Coordinates of C-alpha atoms in Angstrom, one line a residue:
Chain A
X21 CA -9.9 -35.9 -16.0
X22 CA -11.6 -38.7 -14.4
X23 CA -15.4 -39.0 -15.9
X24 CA -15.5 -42.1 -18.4
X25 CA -17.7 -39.9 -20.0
X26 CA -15.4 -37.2 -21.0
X27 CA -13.1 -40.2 -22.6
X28 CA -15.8 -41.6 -24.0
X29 CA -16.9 -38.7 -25.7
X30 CA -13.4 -38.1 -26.9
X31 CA -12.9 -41.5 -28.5
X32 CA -16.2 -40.9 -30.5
X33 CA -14.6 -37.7 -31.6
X34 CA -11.4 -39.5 -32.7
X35 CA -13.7 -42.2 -34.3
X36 CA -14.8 -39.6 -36.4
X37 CA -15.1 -35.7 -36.1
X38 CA -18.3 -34.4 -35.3
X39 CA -20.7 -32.4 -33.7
X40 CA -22.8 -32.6 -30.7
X41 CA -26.2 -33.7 -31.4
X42 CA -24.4 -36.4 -33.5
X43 CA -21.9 -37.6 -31.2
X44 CA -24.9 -37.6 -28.5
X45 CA -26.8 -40.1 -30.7
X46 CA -23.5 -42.1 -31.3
X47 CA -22.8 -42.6 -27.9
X48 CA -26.2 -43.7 -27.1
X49 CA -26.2 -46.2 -29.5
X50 CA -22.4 -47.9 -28.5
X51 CA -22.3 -46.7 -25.0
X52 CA -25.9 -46.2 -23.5
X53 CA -26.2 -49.5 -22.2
X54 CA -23.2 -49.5 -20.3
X55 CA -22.7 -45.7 -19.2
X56 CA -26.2 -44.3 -19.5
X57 CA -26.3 -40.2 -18.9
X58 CA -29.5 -39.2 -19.9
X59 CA -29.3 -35.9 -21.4
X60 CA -27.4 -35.1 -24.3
X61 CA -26.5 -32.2 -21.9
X62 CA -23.8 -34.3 -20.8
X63 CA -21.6 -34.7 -24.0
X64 CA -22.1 -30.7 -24.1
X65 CA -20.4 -30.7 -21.0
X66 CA -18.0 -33.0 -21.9
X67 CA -17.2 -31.5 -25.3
X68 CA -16.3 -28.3 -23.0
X69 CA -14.2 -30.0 -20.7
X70 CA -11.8 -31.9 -23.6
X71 CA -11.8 -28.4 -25.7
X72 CA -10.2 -26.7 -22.4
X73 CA -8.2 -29.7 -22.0
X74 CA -6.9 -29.2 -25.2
X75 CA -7.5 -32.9 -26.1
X76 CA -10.1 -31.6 -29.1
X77 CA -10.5 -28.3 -31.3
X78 CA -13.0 -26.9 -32.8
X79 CA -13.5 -26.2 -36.4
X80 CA -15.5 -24.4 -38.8
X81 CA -17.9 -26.5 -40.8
X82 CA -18.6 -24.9 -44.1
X83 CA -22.0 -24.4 -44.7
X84 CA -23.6 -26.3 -47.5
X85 CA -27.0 -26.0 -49.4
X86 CA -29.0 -23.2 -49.4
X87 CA -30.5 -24.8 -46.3
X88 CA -27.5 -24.0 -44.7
X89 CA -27.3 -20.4 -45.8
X90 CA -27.6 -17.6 -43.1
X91 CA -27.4 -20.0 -40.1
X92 CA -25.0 -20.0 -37.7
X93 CA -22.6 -23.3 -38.8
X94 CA -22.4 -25.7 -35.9
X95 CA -19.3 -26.3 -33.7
X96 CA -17.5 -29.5 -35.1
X97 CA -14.6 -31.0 -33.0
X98 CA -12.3 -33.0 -33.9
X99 CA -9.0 -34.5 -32.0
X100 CA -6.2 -33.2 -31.5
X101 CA -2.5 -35.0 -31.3
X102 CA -2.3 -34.6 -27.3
X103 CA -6.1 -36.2 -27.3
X104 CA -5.2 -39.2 -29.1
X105 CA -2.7 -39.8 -26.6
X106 CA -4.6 -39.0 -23.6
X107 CA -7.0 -41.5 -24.8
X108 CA -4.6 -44.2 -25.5
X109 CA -3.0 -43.9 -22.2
X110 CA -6.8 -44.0 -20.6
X111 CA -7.8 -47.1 -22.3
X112 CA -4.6 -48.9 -21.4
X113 CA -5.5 -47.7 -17.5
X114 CA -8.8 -49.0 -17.8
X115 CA -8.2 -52.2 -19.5
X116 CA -5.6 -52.7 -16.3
X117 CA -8.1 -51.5 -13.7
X118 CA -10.6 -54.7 -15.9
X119 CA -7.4 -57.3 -14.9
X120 CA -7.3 -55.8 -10.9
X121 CA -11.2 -56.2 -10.5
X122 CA -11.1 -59.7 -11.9
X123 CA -7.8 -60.5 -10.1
X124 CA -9.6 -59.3 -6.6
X125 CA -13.0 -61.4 -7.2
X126 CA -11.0 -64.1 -7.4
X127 CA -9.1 -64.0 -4.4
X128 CA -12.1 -62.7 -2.4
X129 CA -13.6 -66.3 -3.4
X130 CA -10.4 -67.4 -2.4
X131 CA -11.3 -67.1 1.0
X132 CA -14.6 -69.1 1.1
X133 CA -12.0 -72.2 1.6
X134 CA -13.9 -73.1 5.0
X135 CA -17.2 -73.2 2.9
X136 CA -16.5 -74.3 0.1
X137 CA -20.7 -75.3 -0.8
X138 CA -20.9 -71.4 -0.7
X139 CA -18.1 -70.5 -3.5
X140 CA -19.7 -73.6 -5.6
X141 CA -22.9 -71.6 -4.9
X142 CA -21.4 -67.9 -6.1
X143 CA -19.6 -70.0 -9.0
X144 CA -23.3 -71.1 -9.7
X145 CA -24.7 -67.5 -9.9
X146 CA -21.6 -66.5 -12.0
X147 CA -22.0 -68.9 -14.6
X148 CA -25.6 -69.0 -15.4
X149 CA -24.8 -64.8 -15.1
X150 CA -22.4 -64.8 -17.9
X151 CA -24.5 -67.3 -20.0
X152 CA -27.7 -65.0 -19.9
X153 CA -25.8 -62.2 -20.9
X154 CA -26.3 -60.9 -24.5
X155 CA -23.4 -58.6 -24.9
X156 CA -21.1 -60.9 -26.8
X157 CA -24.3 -61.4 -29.5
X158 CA -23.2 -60.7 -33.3
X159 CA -23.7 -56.6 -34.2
X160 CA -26.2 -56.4 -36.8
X161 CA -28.0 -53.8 -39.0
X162 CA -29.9 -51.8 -36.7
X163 CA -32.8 -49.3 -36.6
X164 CA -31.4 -47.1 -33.6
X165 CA -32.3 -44.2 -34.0
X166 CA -31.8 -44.5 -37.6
X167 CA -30.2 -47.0 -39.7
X168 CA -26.9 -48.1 -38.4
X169 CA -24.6 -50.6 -39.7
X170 CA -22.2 -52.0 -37.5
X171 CA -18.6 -50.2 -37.1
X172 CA -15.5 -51.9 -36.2
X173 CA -16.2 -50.7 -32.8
X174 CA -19.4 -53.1 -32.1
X175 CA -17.3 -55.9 -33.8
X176 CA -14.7 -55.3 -31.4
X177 CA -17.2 -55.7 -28.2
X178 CA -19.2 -58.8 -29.7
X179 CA -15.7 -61.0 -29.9
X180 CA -14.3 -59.7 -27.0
X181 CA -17.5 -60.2 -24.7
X182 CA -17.6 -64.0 -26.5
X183 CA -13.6 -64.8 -25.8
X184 CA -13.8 -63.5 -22.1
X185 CA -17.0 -65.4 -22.1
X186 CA -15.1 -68.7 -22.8
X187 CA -12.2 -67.4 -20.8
X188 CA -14.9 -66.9 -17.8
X189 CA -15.8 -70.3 -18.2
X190 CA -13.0 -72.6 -18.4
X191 CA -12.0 -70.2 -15.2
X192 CA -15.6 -71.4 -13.4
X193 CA -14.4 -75.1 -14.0
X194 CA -11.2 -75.0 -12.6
X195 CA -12.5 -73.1 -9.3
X196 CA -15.7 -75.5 -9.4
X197 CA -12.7 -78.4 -9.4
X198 CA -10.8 -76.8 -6.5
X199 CA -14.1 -76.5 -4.2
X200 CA -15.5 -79.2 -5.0
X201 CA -12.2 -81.1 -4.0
X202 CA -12.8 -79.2 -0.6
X203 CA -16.0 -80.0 -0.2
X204 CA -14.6 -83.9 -0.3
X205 CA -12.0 -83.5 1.8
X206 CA -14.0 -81.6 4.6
X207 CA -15.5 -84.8 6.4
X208 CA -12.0 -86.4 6.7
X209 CA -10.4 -83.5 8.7
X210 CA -13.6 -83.5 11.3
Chain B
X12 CA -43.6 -80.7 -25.6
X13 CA -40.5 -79.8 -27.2
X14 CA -39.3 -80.9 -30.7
X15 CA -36.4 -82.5 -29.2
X16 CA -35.9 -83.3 -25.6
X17 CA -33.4 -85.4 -24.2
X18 CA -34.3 -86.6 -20.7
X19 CA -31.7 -87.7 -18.1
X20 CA -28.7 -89.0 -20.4
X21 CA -26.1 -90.9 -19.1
X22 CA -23.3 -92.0 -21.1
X23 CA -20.0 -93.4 -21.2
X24 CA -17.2 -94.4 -23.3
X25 CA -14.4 -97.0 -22.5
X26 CA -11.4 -95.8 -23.4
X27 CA -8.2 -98.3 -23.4
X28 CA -10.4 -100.3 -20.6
X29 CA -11.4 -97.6 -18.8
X30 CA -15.0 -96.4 -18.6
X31 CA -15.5 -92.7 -18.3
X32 CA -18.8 -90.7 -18.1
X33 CA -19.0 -88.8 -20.7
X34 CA -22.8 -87.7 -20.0
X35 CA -24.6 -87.6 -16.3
X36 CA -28.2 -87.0 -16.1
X37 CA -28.1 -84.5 -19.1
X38 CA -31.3 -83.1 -19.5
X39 CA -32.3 -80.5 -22.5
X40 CA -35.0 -79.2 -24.5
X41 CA -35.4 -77.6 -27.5
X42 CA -37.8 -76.1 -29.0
X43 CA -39.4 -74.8 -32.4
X44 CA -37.3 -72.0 -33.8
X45 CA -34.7 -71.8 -30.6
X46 CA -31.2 -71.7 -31.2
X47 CA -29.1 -73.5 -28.7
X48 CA -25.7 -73.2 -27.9
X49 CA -23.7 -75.9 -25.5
X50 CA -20.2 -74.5 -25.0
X51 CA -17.7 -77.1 -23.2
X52 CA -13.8 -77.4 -23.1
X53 CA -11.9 -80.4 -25.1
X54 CA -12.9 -83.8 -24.1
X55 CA -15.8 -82.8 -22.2
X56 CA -18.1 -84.6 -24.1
X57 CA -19.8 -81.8 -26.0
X58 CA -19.8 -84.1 -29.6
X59 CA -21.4 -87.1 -27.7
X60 CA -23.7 -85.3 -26.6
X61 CA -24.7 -83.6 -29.8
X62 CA -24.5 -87.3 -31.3
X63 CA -26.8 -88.6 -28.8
X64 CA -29.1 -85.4 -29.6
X65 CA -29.3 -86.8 -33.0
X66 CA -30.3 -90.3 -32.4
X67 CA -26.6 -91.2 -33.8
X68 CA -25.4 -92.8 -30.3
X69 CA -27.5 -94.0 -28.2
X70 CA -27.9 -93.2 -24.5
X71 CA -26.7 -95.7 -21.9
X72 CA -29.8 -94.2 -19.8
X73 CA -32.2 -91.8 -20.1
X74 CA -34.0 -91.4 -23.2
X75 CA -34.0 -89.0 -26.4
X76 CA -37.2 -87.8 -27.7
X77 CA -38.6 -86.2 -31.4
X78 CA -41.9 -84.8 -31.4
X79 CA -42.6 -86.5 -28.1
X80 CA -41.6 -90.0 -28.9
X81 CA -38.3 -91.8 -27.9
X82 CA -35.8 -92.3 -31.1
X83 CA -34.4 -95.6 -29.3
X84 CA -38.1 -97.0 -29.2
X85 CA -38.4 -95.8 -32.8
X86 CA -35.8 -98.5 -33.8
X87 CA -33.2 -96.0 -35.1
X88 CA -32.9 -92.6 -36.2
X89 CA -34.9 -89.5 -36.7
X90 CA -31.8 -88.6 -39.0
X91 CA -32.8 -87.3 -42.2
X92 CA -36.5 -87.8 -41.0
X93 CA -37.0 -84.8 -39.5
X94 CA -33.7 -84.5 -37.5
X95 CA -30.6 -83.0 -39.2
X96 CA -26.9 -83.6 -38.4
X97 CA -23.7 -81.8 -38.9
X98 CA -20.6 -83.5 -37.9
X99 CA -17.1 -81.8 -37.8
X100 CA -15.5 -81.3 -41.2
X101 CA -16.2 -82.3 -44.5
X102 CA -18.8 -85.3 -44.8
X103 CA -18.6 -87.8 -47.9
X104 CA -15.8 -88.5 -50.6
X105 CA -13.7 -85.5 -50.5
X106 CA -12.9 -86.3 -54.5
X107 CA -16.7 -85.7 -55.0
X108 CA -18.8 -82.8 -56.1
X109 CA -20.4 -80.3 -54.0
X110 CA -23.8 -80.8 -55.5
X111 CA -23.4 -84.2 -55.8
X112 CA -22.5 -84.4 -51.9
X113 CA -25.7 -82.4 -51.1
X114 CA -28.4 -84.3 -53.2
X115 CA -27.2 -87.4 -52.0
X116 CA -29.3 -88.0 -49.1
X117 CA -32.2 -87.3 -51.5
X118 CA -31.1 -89.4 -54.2
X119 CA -31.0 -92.3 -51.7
X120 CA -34.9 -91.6 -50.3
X121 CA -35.8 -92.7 -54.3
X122 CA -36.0 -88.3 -55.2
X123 CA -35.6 -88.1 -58.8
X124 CA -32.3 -86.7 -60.3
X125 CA -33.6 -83.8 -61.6
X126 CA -35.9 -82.9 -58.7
X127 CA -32.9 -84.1 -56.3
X128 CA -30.6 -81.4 -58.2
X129 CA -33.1 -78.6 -58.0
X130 CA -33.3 -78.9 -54.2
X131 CA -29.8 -79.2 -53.7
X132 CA -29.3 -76.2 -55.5
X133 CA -31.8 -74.6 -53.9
X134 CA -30.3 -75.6 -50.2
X135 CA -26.6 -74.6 -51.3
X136 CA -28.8 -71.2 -52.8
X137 CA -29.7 -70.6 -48.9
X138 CA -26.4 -70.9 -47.1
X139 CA -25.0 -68.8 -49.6
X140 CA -22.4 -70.7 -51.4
X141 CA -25.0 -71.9 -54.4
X142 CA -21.4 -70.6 -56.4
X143 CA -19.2 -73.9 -55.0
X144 CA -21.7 -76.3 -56.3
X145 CA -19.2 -77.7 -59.2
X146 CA -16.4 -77.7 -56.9
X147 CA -14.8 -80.9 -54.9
X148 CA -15.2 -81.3 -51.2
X149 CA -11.1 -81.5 -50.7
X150 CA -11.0 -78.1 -52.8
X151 CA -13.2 -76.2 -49.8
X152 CA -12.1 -74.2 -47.3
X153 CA -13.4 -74.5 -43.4
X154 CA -16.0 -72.2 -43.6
X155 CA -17.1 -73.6 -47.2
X156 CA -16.9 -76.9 -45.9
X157 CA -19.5 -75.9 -42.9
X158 CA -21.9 -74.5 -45.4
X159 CA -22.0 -77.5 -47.5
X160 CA -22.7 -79.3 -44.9
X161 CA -25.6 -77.4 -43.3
X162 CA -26.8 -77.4 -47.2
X163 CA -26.7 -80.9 -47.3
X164 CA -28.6 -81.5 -43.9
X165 CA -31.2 -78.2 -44.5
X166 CA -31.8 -80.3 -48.1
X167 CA -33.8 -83.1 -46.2
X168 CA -35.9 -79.8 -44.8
X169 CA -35.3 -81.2 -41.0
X170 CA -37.4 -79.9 -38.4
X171 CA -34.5 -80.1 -36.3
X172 CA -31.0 -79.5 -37.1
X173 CA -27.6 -80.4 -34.6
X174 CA -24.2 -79.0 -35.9
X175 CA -21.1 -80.3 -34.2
X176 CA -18.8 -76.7 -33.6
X177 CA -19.9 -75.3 -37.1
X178 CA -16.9 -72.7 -36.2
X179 CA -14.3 -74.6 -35.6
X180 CA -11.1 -74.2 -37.9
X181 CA -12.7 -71.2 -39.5
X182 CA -11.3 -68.1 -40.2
X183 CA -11.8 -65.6 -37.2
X184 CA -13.5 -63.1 -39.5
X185 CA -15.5 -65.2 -41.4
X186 CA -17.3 -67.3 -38.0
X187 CA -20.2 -64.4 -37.2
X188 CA -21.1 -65.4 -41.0
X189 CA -22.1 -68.9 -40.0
X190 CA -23.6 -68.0 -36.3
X191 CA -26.1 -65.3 -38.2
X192 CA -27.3 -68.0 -40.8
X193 CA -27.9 -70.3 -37.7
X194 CA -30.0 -67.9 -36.3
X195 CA -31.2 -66.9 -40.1
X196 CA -32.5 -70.7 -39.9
X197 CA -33.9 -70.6 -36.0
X198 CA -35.7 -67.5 -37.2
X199 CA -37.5 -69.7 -39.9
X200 CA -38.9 -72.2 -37.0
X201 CA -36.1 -74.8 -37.3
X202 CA -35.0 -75.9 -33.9
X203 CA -31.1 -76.2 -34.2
X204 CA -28.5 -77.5 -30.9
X205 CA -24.8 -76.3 -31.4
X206 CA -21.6 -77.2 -29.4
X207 CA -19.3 -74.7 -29.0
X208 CA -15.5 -74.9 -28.0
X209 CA -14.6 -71.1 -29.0
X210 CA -17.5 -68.8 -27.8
X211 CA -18.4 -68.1 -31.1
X212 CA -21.4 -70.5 -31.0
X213 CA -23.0 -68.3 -27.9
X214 CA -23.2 -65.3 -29.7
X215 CA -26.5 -65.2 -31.0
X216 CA -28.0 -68.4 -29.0
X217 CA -31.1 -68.1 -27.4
X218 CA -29.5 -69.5 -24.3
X219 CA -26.2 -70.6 -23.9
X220 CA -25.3 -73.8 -21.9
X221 CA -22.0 -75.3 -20.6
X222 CA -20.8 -79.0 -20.5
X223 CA -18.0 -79.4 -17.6
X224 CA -17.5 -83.3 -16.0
X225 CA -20.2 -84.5 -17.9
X226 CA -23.1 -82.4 -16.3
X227 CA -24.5 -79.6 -18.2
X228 CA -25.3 -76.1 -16.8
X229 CA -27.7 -73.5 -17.9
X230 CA -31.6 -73.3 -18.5
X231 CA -32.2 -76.3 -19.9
X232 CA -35.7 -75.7 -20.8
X233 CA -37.4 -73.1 -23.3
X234 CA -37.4 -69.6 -21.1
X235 CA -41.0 -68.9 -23.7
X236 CA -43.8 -70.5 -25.2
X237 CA -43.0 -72.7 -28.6
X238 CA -42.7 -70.2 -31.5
X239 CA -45.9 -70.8 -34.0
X240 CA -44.4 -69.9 -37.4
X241 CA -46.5 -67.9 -39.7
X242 CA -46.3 -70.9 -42.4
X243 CA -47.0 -74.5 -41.7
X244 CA -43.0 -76.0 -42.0
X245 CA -44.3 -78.8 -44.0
X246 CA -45.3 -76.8 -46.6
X247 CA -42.6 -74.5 -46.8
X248 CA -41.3 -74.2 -50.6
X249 CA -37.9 -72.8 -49.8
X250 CA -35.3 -75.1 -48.1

């Protein structure tokens, strides 16, 4: 299963059984800036895919009120043993795949040793990047789509956005260091 | 014009006879109601900086300016005149009393007692920790100690206030506490400039700057227009 937003989907159903429309409006609050999809079509699908997969069941949701009574109950899912493991096994792959990115942006500046001003240039870019970007700010109370108090999961993304952030940084000033030093030497081996 | 602008700092400090820049051509605005963060690694000079900010060291070059007019010319400080300052840790007598701590600075502009108490009650009522007030200094904890002080500064109602890594030493879980009042604080029209060594300071910053070999990276000017709040800040009754 490769579509992050089949895993996705499934770690909202391990966060907490549910039931489409809901887990629709879940993921577009925590996800939709990062993996937009649209339609809530798309968790449908996705709902499908992990029940075949056997990685969530469904289960009956007894009916409550006498609003409820005489309509059909809604398919709830929750996870299933062989799910949370998928899942855990998935999030370990993708934390690695973060490490290889970073690792290969770093070497691909790696070889702007014969213009150096350029890498001090991208290095530039990169900083004021990571500066303007919001996605370490503090989860708050929010009105989206309804009230929504923070979970564990947004407090999770503010402080790891702000200690990569840092992490970025202190990175930046030791490459700045390394061109800049080539950028001095560059006259004396003309 | 911004509230607080500082305009091609240079500085340096000698250090067992050496002289090292500390600040080069550092410039930076702040405005009404911004937060600003200034994130930098240890020893880069982020706490000059902030101390130059304030009026508390002055530049070797360049100039500082409050409401347009340079605090060197002034013949001192803004401090407590409209300028705020947090330093690391606990400030004053750490065998002293929290209230006493914060209604100090009043006490010593010729503020009554009892009006000096009220207000400082009142500041230590809008951090939070109005509970602590009988306490010691040396009793409080980091994050404590950080919210006294902001109390104590907030008490002279300063139109701009500059906290020295308000997060450090604090407990992990307890630091998003602190940033939200500082932005609780912006929201209210007070301009406040924060260093940062543990990203925690960026979180909720207007804009985020860095500090690396003295020069200082970022937009250093306001990205909007100067808030107008919907009260005049003189005549606000809270603190």
């Amino acid at each position: 299963m490769r579509s992050p937003v089949n895993w996705t989907v499934l770690g909202l159903v391990i966060e907490r059984s549910s039931y489409g429309w809901e887990l629709w409006t879940r993921f577009e609050r925590l996800y939709g800036d990062v993996l937009p999809i649209g339609s809530e079509s798309n968790v449908y699908g996705a709902l499908d895919a992990l029940r075949d997969r056997g990685m969530i069941e469904e289960v009956r949701e007894p009916r409550t009120g006498a609003s409820g009574a005489g309509r059909q109950p809604k398919p709830h899912y929750r996870a299933t043993a062989e799910g949370l493991e998928a899942y855990a096994a998935w999030v370990i792959a993708q934390a690695r795949e973060h490490n290889r990115r970073s690792f290969l942006f770093a070497r691909q500046l790696g070889a702007l040793a014969q213009a150096p001003e350029t890498a001090l240039g991208i290095l530039e870019r990169y900083e004021q990047a990571c500066l303007d970007d919001k996605g370490a700010r503090i989860p708050t109370v929010s009105e989206f789509p309804a009230r929504v108090v923070p979970g564990l999961a947004d407090r999770l993304a503010s402080a790891y956005g702000r200690n990569v952030m840092v992490a970025t940084f202190g990175w930046i000033d030791y490459a700045r260091h390394e061109f800049m030093a080539l950028v001095s030497e560059k006259p004396r081996s003309r | 014009m911004s509230l607080l602008e500082l305009r091609a700092v240079g500085k340096a400090h000698v250090r067992r006879s050496r002289r090292i820049q500390v600040l080069r051509d550092v410039s930076l605005e702040v405005d009404v109601g911004e937060l600003v963060a200034v994130w930098g690694a240890r020893r880069s000079g982020r706490s000059t900086l902030l101390a130059v900010a304030a009026g508390i060291e002055p530049p070797d070059s360049g100039a500082v300016l409050f409401e347009g007019k340079d605090l060197t010319a002034r013949g001192g400080t803004a401090l407590g005149d409209g300028v705020g300052y947090c330093h690391q840790g606990v400030g004053g007598a750490s065998g002293r009393r929290v209230i006493d701590n914060v209604r100090a600075g009043l006490l010593a502009r010729g503020v009554s007692v009892p009006a000096a108490h009220s207000r400082a009650h009142e500041a230590l009522q809008r951090v939070g920790v109005e509970r602590l007030g009988d306490l010691i200094l040396g009793d409080l904890d980091a994050a404590e100690a950080v919210l006294v002080a902001i109390a104590g500064a907030l008490v002279l109602r300063p139109r701009v206030l500059v906290i020295d890594e308000p997060t450090k030493g604090v407990d992990l879980l307890e630091r998003d506490e602190i940033v939200l009042l500082l932005r609780s604080l912006a929201n209210e029209g007070i301009a406040i400039l924060v260093s940062d060594g543990d990203g925690s300071g960026l979180s909720d910053a207007d804009r985020a700057l860095t500090l690396t070999g003295g020069e200082l990276r970022g937009r250093r000017t306001p990205e909007m227009g100067a808030l107008v709040p919907m009260r005049r800040l003189g005549k606000r009754k809270a603190v």
